C-alpha positions as a printed NumPy array, in Angstrom:
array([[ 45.651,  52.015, 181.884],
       [ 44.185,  51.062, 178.45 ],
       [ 40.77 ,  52.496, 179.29 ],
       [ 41.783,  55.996, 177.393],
       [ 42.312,  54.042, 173.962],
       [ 39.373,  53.865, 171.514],
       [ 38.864,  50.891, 168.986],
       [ 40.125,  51.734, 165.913],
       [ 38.164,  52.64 , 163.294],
       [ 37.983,  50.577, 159.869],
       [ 39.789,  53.394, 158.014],
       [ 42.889,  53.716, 160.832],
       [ 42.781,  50.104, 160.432],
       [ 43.19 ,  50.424, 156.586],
       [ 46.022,  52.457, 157.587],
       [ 48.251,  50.25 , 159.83 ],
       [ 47.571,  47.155, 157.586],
       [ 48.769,  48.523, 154.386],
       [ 51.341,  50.586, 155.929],
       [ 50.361,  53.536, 153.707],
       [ 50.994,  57.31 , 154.999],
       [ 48.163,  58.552, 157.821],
       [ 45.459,  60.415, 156.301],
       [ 46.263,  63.632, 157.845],
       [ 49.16 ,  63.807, 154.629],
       [ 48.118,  66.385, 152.142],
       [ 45.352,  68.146, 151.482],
       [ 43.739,  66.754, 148.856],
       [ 42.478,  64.33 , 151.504],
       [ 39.962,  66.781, 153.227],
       [ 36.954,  65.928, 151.444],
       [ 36.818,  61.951, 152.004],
       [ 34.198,  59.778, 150.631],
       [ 32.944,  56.77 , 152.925],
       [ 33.827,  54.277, 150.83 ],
       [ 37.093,  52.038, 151.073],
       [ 38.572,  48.813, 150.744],
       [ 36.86 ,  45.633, 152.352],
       [ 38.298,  45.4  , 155.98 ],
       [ 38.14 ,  41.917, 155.502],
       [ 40.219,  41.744, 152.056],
       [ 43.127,  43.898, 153.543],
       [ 43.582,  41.824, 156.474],
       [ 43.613,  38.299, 154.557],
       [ 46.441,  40.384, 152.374],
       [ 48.214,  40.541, 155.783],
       [ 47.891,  36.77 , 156.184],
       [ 48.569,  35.764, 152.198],
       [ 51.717,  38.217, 152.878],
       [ 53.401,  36.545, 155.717],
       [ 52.639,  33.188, 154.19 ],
       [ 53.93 ,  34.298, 150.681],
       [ 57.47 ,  35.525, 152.99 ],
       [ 57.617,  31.713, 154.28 ],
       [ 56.861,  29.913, 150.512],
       [ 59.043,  32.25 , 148.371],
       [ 62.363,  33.189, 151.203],
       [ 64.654,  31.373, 149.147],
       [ 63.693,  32.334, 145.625],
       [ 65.521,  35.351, 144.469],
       [ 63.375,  35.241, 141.322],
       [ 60.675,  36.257, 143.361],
       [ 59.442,  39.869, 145.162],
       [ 57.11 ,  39.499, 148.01 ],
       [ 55.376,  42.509, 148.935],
       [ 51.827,  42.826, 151.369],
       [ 49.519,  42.638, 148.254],
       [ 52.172,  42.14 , 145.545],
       [ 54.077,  38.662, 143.923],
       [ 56.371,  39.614, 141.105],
       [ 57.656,  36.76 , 139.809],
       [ 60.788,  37.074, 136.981],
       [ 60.423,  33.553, 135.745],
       [ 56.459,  34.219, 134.555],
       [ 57.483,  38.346, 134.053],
       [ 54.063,  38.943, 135.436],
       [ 52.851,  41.135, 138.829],
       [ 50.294,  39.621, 140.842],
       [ 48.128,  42.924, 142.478],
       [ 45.694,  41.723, 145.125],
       [ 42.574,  44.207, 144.244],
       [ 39.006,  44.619, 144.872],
       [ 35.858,  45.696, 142.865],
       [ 33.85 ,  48.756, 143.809],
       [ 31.059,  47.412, 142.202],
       [ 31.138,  50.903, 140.104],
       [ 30.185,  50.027, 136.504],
       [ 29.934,  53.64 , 134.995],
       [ 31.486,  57.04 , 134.682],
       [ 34.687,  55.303, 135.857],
       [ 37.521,  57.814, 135.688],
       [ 40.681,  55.255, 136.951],
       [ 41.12 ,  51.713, 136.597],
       [ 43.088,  51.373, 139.768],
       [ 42.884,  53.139, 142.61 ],
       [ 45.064,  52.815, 145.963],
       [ 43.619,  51.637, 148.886],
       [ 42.942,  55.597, 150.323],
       [ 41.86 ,  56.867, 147.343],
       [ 38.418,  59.12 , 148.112],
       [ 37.77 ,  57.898, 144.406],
       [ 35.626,  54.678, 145.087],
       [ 32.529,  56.259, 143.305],
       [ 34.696,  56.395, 140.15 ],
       [ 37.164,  53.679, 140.187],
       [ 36.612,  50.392, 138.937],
       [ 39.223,  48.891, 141.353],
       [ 40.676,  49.275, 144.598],
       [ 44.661,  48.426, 145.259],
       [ 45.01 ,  46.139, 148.026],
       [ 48.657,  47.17 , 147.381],
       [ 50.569,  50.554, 147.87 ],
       [ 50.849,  52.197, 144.866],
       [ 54.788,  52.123, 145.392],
       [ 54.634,  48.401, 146.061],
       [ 53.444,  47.763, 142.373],
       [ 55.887,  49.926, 141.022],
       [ 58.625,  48.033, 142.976],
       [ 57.023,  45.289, 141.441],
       [ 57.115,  46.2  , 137.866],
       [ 60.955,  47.016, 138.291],
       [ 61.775,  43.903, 139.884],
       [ 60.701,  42.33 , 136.484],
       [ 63.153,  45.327, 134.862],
       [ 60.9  ,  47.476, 133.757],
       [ 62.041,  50.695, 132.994],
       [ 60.338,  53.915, 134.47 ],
       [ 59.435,  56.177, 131.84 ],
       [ 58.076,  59.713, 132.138],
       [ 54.491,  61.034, 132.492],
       [ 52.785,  63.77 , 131.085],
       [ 54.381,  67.452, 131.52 ],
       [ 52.353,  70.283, 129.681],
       [ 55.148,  72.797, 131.532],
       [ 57.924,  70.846, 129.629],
       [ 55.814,  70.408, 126.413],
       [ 55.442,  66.776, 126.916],
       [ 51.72 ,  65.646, 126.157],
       [ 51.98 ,  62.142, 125.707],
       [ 53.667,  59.795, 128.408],
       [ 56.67 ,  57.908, 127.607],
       [ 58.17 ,  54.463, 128.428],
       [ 57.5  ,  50.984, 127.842],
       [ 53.96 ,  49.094, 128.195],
       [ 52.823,  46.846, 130.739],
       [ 50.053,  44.761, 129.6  ],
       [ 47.187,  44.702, 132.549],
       [ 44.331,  42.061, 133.132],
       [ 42.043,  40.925, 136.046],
       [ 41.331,  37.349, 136.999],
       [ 38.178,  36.772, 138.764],
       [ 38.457,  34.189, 141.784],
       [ 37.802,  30.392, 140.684],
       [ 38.386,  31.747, 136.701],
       [ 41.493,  31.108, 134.571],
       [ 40.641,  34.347, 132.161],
       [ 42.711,  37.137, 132.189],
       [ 40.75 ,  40.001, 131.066],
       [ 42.344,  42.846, 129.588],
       [ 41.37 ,  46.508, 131.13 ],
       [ 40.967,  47.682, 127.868],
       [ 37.818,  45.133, 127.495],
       [ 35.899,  46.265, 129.768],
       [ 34.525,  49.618, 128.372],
       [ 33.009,  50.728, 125.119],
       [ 34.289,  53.399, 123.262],
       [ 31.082,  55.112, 121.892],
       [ 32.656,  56.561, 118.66 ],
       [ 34.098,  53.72 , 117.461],
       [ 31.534,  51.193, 119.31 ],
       [ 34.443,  48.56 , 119.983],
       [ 36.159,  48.329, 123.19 ],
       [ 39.864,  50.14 , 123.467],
       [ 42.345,  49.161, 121.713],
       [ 45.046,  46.71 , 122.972],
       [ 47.784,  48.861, 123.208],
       [ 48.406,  48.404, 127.115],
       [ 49.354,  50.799, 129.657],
       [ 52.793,  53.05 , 130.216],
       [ 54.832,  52.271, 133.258],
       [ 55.541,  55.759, 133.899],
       [ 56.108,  55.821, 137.914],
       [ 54.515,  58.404, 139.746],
       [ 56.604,  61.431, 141.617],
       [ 58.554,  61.568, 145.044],
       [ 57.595,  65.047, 145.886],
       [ 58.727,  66.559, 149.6  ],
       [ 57.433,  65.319, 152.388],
       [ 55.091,  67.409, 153.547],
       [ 55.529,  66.006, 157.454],
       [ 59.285,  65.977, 156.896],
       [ 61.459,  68.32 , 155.883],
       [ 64.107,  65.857, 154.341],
       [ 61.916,  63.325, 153.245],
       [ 60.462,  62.589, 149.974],
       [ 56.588,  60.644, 149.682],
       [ 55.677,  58.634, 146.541],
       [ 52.685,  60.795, 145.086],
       [ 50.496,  58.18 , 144.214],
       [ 51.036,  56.916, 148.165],
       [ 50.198,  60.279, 149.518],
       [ 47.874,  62.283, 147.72 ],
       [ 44.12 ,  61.681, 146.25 ],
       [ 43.597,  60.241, 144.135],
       [ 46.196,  57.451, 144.783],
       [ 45.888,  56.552, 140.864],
       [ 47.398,  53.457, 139.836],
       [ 46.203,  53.203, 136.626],
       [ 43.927,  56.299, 135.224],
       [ 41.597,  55.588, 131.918],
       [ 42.559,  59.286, 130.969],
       [ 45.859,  60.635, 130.663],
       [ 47.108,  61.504, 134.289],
       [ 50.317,  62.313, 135.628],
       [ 51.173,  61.577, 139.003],
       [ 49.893,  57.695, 138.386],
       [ 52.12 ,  54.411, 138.71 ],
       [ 51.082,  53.756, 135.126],
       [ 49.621,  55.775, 131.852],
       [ 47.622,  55.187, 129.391],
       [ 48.393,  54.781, 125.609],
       [ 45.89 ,  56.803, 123.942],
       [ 45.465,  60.738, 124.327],
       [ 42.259,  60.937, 126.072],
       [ 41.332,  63.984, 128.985],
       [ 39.03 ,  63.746, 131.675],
       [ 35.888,  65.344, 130.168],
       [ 36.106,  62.603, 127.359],
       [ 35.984,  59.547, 129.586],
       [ 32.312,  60.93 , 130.737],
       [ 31.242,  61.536, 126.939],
       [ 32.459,  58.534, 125.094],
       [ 33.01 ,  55.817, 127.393],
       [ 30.412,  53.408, 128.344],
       [ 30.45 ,  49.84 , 130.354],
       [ 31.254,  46.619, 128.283],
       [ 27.907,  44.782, 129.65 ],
       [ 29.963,  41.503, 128.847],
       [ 32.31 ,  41.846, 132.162],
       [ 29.86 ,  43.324, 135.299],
       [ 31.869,  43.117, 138.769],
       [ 29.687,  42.639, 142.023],
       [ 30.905,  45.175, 144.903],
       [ 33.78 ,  44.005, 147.139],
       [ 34.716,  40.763, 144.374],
       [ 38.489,  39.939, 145.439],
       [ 40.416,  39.654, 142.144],
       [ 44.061,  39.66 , 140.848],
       [ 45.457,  42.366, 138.903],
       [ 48.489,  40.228, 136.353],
       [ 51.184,  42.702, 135.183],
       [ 52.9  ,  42.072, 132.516],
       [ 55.484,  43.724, 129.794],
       [ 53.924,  43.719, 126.422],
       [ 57.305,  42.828, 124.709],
       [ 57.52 ,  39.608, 126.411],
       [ 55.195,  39.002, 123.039],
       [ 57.898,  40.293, 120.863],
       [ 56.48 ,  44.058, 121.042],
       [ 56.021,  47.387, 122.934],
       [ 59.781,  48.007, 122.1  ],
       [ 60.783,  52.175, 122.46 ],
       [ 62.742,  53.55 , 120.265],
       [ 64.205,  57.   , 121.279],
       [ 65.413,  58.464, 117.673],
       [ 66.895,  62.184, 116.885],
       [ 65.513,  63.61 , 113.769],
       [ 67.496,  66.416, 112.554],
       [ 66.648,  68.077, 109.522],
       [ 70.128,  69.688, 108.354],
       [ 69.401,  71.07 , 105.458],
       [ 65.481,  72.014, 103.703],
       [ 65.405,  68.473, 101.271],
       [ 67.874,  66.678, 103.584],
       [ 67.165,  64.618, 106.952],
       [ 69.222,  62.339, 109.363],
       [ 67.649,  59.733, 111.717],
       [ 69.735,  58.385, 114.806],
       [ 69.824,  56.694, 118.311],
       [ 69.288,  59.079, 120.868],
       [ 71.925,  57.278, 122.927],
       [ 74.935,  56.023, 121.163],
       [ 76.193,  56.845, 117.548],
       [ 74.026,  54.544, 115.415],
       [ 72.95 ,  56.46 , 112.714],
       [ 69.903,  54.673, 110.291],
       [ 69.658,  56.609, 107.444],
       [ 71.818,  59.641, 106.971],
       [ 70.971,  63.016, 104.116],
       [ 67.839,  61.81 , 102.588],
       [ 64.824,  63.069, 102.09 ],
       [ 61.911,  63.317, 104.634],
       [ 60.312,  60.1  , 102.581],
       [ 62.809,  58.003, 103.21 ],
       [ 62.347,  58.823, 106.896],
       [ 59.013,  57.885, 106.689],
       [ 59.479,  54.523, 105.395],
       [ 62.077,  53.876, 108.499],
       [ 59.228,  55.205, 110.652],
       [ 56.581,  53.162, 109.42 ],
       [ 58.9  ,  49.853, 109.495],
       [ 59.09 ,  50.343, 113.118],
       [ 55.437,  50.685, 113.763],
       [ 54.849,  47.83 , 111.845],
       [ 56.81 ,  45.114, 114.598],
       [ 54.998,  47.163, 116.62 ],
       [ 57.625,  49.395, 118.099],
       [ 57.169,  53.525, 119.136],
       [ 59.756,  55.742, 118.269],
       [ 60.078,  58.926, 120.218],
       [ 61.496,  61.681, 118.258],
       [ 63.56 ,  64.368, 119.472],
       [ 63.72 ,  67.177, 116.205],
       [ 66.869,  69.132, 115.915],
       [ 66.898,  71.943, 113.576],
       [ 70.326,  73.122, 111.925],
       [ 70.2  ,  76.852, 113.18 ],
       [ 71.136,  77.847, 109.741],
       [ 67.674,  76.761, 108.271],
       [ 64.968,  79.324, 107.289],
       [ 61.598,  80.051, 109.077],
       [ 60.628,  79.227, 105.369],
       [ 62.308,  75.896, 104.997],
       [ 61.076,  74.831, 109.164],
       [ 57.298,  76.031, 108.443],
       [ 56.515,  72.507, 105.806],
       [ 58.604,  70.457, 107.912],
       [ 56.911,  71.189, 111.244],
       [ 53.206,  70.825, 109.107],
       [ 54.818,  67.264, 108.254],
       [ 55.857,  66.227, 112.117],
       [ 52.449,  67.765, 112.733],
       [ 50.244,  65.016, 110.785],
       [ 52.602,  62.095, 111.847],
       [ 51.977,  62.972, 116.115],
       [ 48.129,  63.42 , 115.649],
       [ 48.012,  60.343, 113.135],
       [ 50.138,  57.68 , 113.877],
       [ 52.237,  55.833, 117.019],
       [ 55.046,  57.899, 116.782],
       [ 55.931,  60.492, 119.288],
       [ 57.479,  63.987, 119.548],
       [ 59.777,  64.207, 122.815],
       [ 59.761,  68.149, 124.151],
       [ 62.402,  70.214, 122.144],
       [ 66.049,  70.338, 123.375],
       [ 67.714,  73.355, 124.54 ],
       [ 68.169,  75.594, 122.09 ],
       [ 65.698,  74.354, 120.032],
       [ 61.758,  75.581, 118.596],
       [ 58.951,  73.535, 119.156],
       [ 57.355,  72.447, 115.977],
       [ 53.787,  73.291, 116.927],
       [ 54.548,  77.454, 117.211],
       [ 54.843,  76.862, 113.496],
       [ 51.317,  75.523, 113.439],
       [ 49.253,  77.897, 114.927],
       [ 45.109,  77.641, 115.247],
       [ 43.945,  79.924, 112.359],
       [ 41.262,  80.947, 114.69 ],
       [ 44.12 ,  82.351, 117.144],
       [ 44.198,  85.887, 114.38 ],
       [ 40.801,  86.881, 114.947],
       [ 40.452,  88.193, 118.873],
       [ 36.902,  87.725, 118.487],
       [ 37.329,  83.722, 118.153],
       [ 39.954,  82.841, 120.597],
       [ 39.135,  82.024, 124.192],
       [ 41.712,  84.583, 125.551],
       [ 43.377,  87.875, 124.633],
       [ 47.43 ,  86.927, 124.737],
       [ 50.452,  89.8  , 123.473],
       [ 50.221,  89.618, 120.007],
       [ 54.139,  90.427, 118.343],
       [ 53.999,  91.164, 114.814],
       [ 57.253,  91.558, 113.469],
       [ 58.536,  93.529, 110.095],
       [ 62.04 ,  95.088, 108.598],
       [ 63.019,  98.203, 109.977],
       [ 66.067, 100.282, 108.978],
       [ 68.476,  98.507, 111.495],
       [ 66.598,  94.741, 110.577],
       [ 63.614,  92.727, 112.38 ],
       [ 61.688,  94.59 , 114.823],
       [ 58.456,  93.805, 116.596],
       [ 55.356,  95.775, 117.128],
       [ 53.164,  94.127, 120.369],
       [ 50.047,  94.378, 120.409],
       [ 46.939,  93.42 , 122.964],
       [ 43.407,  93.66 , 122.951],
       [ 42.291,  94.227, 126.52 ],
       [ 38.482,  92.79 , 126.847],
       [ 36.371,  95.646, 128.186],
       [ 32.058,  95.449, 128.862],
       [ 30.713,  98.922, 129.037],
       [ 27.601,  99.267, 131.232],
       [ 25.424, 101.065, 127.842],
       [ 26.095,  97.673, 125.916],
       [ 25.68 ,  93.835, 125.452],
       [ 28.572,  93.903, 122.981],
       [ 31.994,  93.31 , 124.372],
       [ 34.444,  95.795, 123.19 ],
       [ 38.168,  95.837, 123.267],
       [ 40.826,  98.355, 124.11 ],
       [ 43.899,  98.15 , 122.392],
       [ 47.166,  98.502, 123.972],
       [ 50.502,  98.489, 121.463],
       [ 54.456,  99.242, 122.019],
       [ 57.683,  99.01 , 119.912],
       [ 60.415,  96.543, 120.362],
       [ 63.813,  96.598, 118.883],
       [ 64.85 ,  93.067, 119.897],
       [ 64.513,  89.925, 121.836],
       [ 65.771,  91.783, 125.273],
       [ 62.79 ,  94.664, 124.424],
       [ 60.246,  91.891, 124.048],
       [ 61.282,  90.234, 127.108],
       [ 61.226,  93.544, 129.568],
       [ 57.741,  94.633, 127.4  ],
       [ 56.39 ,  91.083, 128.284],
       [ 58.063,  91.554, 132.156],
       [ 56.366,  95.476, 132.354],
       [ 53.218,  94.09 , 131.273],
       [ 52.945,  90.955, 133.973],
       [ 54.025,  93.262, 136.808],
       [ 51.524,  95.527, 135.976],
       [ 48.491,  92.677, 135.808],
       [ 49.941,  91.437, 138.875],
       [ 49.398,  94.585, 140.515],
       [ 46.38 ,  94.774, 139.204],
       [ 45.078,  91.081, 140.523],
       [ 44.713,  90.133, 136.911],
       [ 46.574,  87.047, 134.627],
       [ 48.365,  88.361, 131.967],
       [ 48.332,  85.956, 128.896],
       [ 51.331,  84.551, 126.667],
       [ 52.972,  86.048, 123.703],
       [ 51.104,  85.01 , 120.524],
       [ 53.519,  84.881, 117.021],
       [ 51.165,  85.862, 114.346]])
């Protein structure tokens, strides 16, 4: 009666021995590349596994998980990983064992993605938050894990960060480690009550990306996008991996070295010359009416042992677009310039960069789209806007690219909102993407 099974393949094997969701899960997994794990590695996991259950079932200071050891005593994760033998144009660090992303991975996971990140909070970690351009966060928050291979028969632990160049700087990236930021449970897409760990279900299974990525079991430190990991990265020639080398992946939180501490502050600027900087949870306040200076030098104490703060601004809503404008230009040069890091505005709140608009955003002929433009002035009965768009047009008697321009009155924030509604209904209809409002 077993005649009507086939053998399974290497990849259904890959499947059953790391217990990770069947391929058929998402969409993203159409277009599969042949590479994958080393059979061989995944099923010695299997074996190191059940032994590792045996050696550690009395030791509550220990997590045993197929391809994961997290020990509390050492506060380090053991990964058991693999090298693709890719050396260039790598776009993650760690990949999970399905990942289609062998061509441009430096490692594979012999571990579910969701079995490191049980790891990491077996050793307390917290789980911080990724990247959200929707919510206005662009830089991922929580604390750092501190992430190094170990080649077999080799006691050095190389940092990640080692192994590639940065071309601008010609030194390799800086030791600032990596952001335990947890990936997603997302609905099942196979079960309607369920939930599936994102970076267990969908391509590209990141574990740890060398650009910012959300969706991955960990982040990275410095603001870098996809395109730039091609441009500027190149391969440390110092550290070269041979295909299918069996390593171990040591996890580690960086303030187990007396650093990588978060602190999540509340700046509120209460008055135009006077500032007060406090805990985000609780009702420690450090320094209370003084001037943005004195802030500074609080700021800059932290950074110095090593710690980010994470602001969250709060402006007194009896403040002045006048008296926000300098303070926003302020917050501006301290999150492209130094460690610290502005947390999305709170309800009720502005965001600091719509008071720091790209110059080039007035001239239509010098922005990359053609968004509402609301210019507002005193009328008799107070503020009122004036929208205006300029609605790209090529005319078949000319190489130029012309514009036609489209304007309307609003009284108040309920005009601007049905103008705004009209005008999105109306590109809808017309298959076309309406852009944002633009304050000029």
């Amino acid at each position: 009666m077993f005649s009507k099974f086939k053998p399974m393949t290497a990849r259904q094997l890959l499947t059953l021995w790391v217990g990770v969701l069947p391929l058929v899960v998402g969409s993203a997994l159409n277009a599969q590349h042949d590479e994958m794990p080393s059979p061989k590695f995944l099923k010695a996991v299997l074996a190191e596994y059940a032994e590792n259950l045996v050696t550690y079932k009395d030791d509550k200071g220990v997590l045993v998980l197929p391809g994961v050891v997290a020990k509390r005593e050492t506060m380090q994760v053991e990964v058991a990983v693999e090298s693709t033998g890719v050396g260039s144009a790598v776009e993650f660090f760690v990949i999970g064992p399905q990942s289609s992303h062998g061509y441009e991975a430096l490692l594979w996971s012999l571990a579910k993605p969701s079995d490191i990140h049980k790891g990491l909070r077996f050793l307390k970690i917290s789980q911080g938050a990724s990247i959200d351009p929707r919510q206005l966060r662009f830089a991922a928050k929580g604390e750092r894990v501190v992430a190094s291979i170990v080649q077999k028969e080799s006691d050095e632990a190389i940092r990640l960060e080692d192994i590639f160049i940065d071309e601008r700087t010609e030194k390799t990236l800086p030791h600032e480690g990596f952001i335990f930021t947890g990936s997603l449970d997302v609905p099942d897409p196979l079960n309607a009550t369920g939930t599936v760990y994102v970076a267990d279900a969908y391509d590209p299974y990141s574990v740890i990306p060398v650009f910012n990525a959300p969706f991955s079991v960990m982040d990275v430190v410095w603001e870098l996008n996809q395109g730039e990991v091609y441009e500027n990265l190149e391969s440390n020639r110092e550290y070269v991996f041979r295909s299918n080398e069996r390593m171990t992946l040591l996890l580690e939180p960086e303030k187990t070295e007396g650093r990588g501490v978060l602190r999540d502050w509340v700046l509120e600027v209460v008055a135009p010359e006077s500032f007060r900087l406090r805990e985000a949870q609780g009702e420690k306040t450090l320094v209370d009416k003084v001037k943005l200076d004195r802030v500074m030098d609080v700021l800059r104490a932290a950074i110095e042992k090593n710690e980010t703060p994470y602001l969250t601004l709060m402006f007194d809503g009896a403040l002045t677009l006048e008296a926000v404008r300098p303070v926003c230009a302020v917050i501006g040069v301290l999150d492209a310039r130094s460690p610290v890091r502005i947390e999305p505005p709170a309800v009720d709140q502005v965001y600091y960069k719509a008071f720091l608009p790209d110059p080039n955003g007035r001239d239509k002929d010098n922005r990359p789209s053609q968004p509402w433009e609301l210019h507002l002035y005193k009328g008799k009965k107070g503020v009122a806007g004036h929208m205006v768009r300029y609605v790209p047009e090529w005319k078949t008697d000319s190489l130029t690219l012309s514009y036609v321009k489209v304007e309307g009155d609003v009284a108040d924030g309920e005009g601007l909102r049905l103008h705004l509604d009209k005008a999105a209904a109306a590109a809808q209809a017309a298959q076309k993407h309406g852009a944002p409002a633009a304050l000029l």
